[in-house]
CSV table of C-alpha atoms in Angstrom, one decimal:
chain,number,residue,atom,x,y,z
Z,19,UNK,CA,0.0,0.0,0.0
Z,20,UNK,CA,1.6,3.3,-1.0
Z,21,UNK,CA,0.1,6.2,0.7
Z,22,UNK,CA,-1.2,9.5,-1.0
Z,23,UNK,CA,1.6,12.1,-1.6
Z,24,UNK,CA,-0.2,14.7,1.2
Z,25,UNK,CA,1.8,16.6,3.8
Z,26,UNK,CA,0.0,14.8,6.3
Z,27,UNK,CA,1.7,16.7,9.7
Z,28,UNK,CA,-0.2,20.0,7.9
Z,29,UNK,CA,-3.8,18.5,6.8
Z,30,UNK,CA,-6.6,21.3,8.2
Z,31,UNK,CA,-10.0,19.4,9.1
Z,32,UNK,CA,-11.6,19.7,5.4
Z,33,UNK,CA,-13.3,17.8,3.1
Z,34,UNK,CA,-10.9,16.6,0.4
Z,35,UNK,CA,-12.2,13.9,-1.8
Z,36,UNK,CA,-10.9,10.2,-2.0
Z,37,UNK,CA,-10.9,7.3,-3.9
Z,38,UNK,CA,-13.8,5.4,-3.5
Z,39,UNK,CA,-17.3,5.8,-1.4
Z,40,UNK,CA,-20.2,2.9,-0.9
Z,41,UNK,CA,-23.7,3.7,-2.0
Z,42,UNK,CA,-26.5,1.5,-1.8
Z,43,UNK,CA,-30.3,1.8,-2.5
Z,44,UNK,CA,-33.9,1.4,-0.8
Z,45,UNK,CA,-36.5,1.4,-2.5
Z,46,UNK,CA,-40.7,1.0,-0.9
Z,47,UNK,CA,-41.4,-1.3,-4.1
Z,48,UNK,CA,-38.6,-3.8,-3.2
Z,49,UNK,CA,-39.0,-3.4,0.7
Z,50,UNK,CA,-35.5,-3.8,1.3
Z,51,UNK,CA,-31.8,-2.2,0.9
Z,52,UNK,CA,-29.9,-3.6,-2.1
Z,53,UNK,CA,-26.6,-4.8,-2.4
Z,54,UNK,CA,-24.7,-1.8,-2.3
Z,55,UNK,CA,-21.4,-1.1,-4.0
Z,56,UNK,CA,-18.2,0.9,-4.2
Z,57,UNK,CA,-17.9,3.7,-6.5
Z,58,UNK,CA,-16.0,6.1,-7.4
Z,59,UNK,CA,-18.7,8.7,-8.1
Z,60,UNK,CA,-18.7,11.4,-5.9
Z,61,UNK,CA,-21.8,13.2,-7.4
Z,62,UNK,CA,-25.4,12.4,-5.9
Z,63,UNK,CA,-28.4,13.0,-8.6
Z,64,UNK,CA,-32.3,12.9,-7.6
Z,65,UNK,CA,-35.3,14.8,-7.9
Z,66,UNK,CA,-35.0,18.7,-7.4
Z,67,UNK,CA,-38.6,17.6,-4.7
Z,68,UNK,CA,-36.4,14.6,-2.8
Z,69,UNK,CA,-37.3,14.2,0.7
Z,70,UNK,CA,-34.1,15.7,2.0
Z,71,UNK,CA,-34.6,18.4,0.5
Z,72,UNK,CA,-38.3,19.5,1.3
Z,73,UNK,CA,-38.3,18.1,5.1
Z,74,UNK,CA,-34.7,17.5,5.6
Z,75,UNK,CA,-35.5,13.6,5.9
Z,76,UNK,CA,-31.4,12.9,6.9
Z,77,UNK,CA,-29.4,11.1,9.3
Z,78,UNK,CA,-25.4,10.9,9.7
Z,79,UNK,CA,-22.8,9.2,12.0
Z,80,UNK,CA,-18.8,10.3,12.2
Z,81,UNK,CA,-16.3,8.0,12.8
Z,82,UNK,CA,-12.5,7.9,12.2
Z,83,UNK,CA,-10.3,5.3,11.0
Z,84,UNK,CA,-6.3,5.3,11.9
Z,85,UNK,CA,-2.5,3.8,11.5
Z,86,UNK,CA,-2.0,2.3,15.5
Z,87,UNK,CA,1.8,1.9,16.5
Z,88,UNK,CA,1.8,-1.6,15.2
Z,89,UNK,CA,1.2,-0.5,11.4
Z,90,UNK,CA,-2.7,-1.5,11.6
Z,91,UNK,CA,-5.2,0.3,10.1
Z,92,UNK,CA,-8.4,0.5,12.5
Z,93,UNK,CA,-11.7,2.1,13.5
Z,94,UNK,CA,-13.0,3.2,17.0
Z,95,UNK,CA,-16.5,1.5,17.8
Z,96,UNK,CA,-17.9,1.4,14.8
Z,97,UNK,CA,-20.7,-1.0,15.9
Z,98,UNK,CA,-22.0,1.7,18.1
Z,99,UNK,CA,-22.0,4.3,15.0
Z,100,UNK,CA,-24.1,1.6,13.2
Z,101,UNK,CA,-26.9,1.1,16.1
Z,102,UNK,CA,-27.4,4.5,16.8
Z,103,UNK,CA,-27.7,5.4,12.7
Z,104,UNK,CA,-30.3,2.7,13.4
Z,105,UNK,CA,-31.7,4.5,15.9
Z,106,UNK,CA,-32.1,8.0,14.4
Z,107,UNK,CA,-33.2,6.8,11.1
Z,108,UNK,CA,-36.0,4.7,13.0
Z,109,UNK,CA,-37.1,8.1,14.4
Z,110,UNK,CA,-36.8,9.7,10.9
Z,111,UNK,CA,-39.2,6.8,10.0
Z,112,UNK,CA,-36.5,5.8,7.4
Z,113,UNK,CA,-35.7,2.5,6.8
Z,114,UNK,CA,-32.7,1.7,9.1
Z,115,UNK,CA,-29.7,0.3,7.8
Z,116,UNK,CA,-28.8,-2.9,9.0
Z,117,UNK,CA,-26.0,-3.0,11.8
Z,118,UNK,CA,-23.4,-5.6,10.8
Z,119,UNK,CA,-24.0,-4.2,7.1
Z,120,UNK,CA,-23.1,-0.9,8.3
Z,121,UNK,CA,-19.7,-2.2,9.9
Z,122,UNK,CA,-19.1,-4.4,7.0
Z,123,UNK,CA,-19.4,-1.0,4.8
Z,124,UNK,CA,-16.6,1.3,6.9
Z,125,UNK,CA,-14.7,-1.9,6.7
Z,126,UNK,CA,-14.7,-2.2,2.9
Z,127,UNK,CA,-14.7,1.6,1.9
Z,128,UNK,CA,-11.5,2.3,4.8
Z,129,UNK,CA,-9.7,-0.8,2.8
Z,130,UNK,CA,-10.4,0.9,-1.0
Z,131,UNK,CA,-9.1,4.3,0.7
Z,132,UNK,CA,-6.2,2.9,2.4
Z,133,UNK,CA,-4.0,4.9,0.8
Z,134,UNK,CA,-5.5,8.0,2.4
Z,135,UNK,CA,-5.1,6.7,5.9
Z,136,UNK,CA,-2.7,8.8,7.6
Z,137,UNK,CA,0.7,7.6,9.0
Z,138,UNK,CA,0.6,6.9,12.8
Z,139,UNK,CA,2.4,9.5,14.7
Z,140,UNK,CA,1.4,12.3,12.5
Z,141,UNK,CA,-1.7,13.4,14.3
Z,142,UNK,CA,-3.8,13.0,11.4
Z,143,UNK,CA,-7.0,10.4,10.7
Z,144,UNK,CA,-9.2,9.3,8.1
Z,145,UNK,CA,-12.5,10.8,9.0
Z,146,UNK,CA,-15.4,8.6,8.0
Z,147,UNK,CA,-19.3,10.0,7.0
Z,148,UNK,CA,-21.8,7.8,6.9
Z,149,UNK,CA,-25.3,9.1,6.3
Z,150,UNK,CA,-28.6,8.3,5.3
Z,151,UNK,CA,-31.8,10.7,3.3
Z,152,UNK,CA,-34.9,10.1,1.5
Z,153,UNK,CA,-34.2,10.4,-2.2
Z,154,UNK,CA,-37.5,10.2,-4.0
Z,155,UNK,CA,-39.9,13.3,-4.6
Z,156,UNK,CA,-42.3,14.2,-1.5
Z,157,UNK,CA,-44.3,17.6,-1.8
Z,158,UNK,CA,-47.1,16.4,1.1
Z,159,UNK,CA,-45.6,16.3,4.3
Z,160,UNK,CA,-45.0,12.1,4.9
Z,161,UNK,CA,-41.7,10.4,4.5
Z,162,UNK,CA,-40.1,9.4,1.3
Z,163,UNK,CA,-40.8,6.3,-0.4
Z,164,UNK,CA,-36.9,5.4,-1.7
Z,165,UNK,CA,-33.8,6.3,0.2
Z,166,UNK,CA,-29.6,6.1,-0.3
Z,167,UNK,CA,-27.4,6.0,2.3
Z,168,UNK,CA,-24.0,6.6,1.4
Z,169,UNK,CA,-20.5,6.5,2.8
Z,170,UNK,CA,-18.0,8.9,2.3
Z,171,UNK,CA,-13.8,9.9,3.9
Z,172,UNK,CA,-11.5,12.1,3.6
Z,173,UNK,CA,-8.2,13.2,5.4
Z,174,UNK,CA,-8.4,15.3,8.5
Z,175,UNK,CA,-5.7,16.9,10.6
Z,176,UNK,CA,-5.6,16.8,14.0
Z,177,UNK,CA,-8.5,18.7,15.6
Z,178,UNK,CA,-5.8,20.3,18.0
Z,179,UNK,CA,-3.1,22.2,16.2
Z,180,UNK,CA,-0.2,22.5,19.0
Z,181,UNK,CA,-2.4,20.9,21.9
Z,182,UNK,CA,-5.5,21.1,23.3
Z,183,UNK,CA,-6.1,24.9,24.6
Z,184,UNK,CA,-9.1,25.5,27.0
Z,185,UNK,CA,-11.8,27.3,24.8
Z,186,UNK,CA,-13.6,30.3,26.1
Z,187,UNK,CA,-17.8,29.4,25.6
Z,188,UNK,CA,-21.2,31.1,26.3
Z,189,UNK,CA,-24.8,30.0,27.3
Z,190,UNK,CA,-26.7,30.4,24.5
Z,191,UNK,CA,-30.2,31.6,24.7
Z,192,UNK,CA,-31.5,29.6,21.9
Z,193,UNK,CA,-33.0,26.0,22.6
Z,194,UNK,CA,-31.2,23.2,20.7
Z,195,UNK,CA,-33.8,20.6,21.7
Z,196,UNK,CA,-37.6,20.3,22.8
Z,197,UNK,CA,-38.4,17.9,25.4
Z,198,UNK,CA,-39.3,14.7,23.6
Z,199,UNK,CA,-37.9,15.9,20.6
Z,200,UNK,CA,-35.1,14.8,18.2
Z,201,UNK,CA,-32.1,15.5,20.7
Z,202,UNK,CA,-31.0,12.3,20.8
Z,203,UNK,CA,-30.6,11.3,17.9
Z,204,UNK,CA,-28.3,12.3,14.9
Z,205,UNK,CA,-30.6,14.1,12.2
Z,206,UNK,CA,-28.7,16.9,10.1
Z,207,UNK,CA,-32.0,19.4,11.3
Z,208,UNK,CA,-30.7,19.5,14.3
Z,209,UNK,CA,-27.4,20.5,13.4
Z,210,UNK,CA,-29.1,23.0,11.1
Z,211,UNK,CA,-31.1,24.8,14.0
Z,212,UNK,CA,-27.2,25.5,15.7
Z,213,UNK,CA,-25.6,27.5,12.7
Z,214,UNK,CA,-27.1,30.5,13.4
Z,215,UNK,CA,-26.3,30.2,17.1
Z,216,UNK,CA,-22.6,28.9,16.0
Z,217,UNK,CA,-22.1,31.8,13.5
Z,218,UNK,CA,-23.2,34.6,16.0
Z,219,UNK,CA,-21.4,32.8,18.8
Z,220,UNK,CA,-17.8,33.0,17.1
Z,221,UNK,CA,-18.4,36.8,16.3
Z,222,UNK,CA,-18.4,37.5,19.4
Z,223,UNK,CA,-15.3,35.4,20.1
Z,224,UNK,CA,-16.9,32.7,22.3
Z,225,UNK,CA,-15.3,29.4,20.7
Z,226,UNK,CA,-19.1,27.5,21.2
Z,227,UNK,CA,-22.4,27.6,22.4
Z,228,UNK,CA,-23.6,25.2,25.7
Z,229,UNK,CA,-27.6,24.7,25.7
Z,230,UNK,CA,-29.9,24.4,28.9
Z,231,UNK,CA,-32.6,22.7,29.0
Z,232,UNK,CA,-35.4,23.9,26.8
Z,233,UNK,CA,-38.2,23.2,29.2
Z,234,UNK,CA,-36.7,24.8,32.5
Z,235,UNK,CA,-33.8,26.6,31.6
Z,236,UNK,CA,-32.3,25.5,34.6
Z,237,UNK,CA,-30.1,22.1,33.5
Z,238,UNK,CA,-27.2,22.0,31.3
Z,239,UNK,CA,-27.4,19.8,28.4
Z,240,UNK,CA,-24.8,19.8,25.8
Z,241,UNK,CA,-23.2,22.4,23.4
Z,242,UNK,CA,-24.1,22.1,19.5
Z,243,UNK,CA,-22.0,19.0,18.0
Z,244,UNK,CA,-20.6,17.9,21.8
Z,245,UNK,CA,-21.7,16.4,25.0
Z,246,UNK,CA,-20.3,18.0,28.3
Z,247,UNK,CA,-18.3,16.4,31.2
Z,248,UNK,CA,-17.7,18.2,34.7
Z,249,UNK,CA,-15.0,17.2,37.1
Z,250,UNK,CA,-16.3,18.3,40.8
Z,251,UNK,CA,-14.1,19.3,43.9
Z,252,UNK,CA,-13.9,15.5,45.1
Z,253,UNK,CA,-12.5,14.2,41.8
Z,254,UNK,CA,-16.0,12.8,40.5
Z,255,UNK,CA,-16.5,13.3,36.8
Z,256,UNK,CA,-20.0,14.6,36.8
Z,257,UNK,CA,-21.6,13.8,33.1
Z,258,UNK,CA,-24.9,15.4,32.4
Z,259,UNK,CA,-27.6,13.3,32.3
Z,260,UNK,CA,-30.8,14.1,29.7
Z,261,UNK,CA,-33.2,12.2,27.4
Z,262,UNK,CA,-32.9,15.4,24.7
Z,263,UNK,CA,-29.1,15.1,24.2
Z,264,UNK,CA,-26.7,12.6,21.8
Z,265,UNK,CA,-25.5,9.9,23.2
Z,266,UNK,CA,-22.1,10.1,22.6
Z,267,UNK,CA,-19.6,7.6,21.8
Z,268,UNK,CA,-16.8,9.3,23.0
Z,269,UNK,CA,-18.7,10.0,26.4
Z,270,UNK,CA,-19.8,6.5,26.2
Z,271,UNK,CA,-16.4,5.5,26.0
Z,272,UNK,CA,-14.7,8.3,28.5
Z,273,UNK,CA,-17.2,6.9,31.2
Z,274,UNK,CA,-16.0,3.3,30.7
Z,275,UNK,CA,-12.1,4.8,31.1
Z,276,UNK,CA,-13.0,6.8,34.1
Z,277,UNK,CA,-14.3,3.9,35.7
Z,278,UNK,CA,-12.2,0.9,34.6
Z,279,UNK,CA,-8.8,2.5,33.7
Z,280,UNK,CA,-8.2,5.5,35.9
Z,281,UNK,CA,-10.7,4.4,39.2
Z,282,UNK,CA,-13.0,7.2,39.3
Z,283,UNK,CA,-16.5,7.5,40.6
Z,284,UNK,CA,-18.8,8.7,37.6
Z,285,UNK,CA,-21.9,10.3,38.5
Z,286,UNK,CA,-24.4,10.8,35.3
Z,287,UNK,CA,-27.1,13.0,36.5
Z,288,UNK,CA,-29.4,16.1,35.8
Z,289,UNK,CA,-26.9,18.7,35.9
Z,290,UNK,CA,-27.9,22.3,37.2
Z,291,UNK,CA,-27.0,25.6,36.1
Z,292,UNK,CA,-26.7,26.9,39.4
Z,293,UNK,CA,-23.8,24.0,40.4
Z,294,UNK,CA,-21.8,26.0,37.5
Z,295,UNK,CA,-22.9,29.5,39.3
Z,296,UNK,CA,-21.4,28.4,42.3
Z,297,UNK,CA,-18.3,27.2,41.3
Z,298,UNK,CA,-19.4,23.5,42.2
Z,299,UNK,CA,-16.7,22.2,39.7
Z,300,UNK,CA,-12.8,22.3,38.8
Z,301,UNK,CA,-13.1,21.1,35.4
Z,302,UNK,CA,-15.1,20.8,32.0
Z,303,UNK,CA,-14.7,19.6,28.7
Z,304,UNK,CA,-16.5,19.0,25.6
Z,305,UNK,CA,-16.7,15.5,24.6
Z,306,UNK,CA,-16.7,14.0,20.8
Z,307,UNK,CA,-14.8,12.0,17.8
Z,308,UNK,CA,-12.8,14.6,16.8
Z,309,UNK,CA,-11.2,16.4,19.9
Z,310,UNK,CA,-12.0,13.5,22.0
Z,311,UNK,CA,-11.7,16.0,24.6
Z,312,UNK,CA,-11.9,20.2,24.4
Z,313,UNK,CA,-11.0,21.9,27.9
Z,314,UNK,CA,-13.6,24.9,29.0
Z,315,UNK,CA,-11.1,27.0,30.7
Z,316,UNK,CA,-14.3,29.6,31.2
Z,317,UNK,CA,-18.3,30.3,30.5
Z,318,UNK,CA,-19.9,33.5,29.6
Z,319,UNK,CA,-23.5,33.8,31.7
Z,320,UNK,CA,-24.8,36.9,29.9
Z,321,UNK,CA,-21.8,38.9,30.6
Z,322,UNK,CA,-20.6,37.2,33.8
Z,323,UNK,CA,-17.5,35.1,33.4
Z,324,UNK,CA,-17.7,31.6,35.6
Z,325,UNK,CA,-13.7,30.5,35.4
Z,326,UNK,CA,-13.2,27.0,36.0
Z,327,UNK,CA,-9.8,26.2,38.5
Z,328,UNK,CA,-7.6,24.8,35.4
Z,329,UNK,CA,-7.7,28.1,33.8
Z,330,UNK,CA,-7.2,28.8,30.5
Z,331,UNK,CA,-3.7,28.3,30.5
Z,332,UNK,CA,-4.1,24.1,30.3
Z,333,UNK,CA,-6.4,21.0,30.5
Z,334,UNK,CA,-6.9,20.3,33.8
Z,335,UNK,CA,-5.3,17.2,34.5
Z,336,UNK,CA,-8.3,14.5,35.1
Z,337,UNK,CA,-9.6,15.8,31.6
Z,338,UNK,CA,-5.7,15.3,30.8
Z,339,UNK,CA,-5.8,11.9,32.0
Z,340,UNK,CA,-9.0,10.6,30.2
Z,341,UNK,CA,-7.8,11.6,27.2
Z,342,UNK,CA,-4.7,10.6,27.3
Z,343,UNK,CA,-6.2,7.1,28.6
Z,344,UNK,CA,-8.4,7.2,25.4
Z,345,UNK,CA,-6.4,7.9,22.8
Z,346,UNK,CA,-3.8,5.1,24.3
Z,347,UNK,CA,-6.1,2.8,23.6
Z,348,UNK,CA,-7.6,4.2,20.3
Z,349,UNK,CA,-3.7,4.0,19.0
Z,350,UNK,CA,-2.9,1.0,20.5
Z,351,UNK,CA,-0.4,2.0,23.3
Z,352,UNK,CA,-2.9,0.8,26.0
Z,353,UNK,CA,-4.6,-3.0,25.4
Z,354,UNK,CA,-9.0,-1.7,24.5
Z,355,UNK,CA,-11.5,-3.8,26.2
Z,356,UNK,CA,-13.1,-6.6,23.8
Z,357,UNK,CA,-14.6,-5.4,20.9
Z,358,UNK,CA,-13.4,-1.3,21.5
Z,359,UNK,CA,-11.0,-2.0,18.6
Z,360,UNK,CA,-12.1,-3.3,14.8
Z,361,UNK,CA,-9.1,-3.8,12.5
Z,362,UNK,CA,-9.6,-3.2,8.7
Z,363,UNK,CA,-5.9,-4.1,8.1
């Protein structure tokens, strides 16, 4: 395998297209998912009234795919990408893609894009985009009748250029999710209903948003693409417990280490505002695929600055620790617990 000619140590986190990508077909007249295939198509054609784009009928995962010290190529989890794409496209009413087909898919594209998988050591990955719409024309409000889900990579640098600085956020006052809503799953509308909040957010030099609770106003929930973690005054990681936010994989996961690897006592629970008024914790981070871990070094409350005790200088060091602990075992420097690890090569 003879990799890309790409200055892999300098990669920014862009699309870039590759080789191949897998496509494959429902339609309601056959009642199932066909085959599917590699192509090397990059273009998608369909009806200027498809689904997705009347009623944004569309559901997505993100995972990454890497070189471990060994020379391996490998994914993170992948399973769990599959089942919740399952999930979300069941709450889409879209016909969900079947689990072990899914895996088999990120297996088969990764090893036609193999050449595109970075080097280990140079900070880089192979980011990985599966996703899922309705294809066929709808102008009533109902679900599509055919849909295409399609995977997709491309290189991405490190999501941390120089190491992971502590990012300066605000509360928003926009709601990211209703109370028995689409939270918790992965739909591209909710991502949608963030970019104005994003946009405005990053003009005022806050780095992202973090979302109460849309019925109370009184719980924190998660920021726009991450789930949060707290670390409290006795060493606890506190993770914020909701039925309206993602669950992560990389929380998922960083729950699991906390536990197992570094002996900590997790708590996942309703999280209050007020416990972040009154300095109730020492650390916080944003959780996700590509950072694994940001550090909050401070929140903006309308104009009033909450600043956690690691500062803004560094990630504080239990933060430091489960990601550390994470990525060791994501690049193979620390033995994963059965079935973290699936190996393309």
């Amino acid at each position: 395998m003879e990799k890309k000619n790409l200055d892999w140590a300098n990669l920014g986190f862009a699309y870039q297209k590759t080789d191949k990508r897998f496509v494959a077909n429902y339609t309601k007249a056959s009642g199932k998912w066909d085959d599917g295939a590699l192509t090397d198509d990059d273009k998608i054609v369909m009806s200027e009234c498809a689904g997705v784009l009347q009623y944004s009928q569309s559901v997505f995962e993100g995972l990454k795919a890497y070189t471990t010290k060994d020379g391996h190529i490998v994914c993170f989890r992948p399973d769990l990408n599959a089942q919740r794409m399952y999930d979300s496209a069941k709450r889409l009413e879209m016909p969900p893609f079947p689990v072990d087909r899914f895996v088999q898919a990120v297996k088969d594209v990764v090893k036609a894009d193999d050449a595109w998988v970075p080097p280990y050591g140079t900070g880089a990955t192979l980011y990985i985009r599966p996703y899922m719409f309705g294809i066929s024309p709808v102008i009533g409000v109902k679900p599509a009748d055919d849909y295409q889900f399609r995977i997709l990579t491309t290189p991405v640098g490190p999501y941390f250029k120089g190491g992971a600085k502590p990012i300066y956020v605000r509360v928003s006052d926009y709601d990211r999710a209703a109370p028995h809503g689409t939270g918790n799953i992965k739909a591209g509308l909710n991502y949608a209903m963030s970019l104005h909040a994003i946009v405005k957010a990053h003009q005022e030099g806050f780095a992202e948003n973090i979302y109460l609770d849309a019925a109370t106003r009184t719980k924190v929930e998660e920021t726009g693409g991450a789930n949060i973690l707290f670390v409290d005054r006795d060493g606890k990681l506190v993770v914020p417990k909701s039925d309206s936010i993602l669950p992560s994989i990389t929380r998922r996961s960083l729950v699991y280490v906390a536990e197992h690897y570094l002996g900590l006592t997790v708590d996942e629970r309703p999280v209050y505002w007020k416990e972040v008024l009154d300095n109730d914790f020492v650390e916080c981070g944003l959780c996700g695929t590509a950072a694994v871990i940001s550090p909050i070094g401070k929140i903006n409350d309308h104009g009033k600055d909450i600043e956690f005790e690691s500062g803004m200088e560094k990630m504080g060091p239990v933060m430091t620790k489960l990601r550390e602990t994470l990525l060791g075992i994501q690049e193979g420097e620390i033995e994963a617990p059965e079935g973290w690890i699936c190996h393309i090569e």
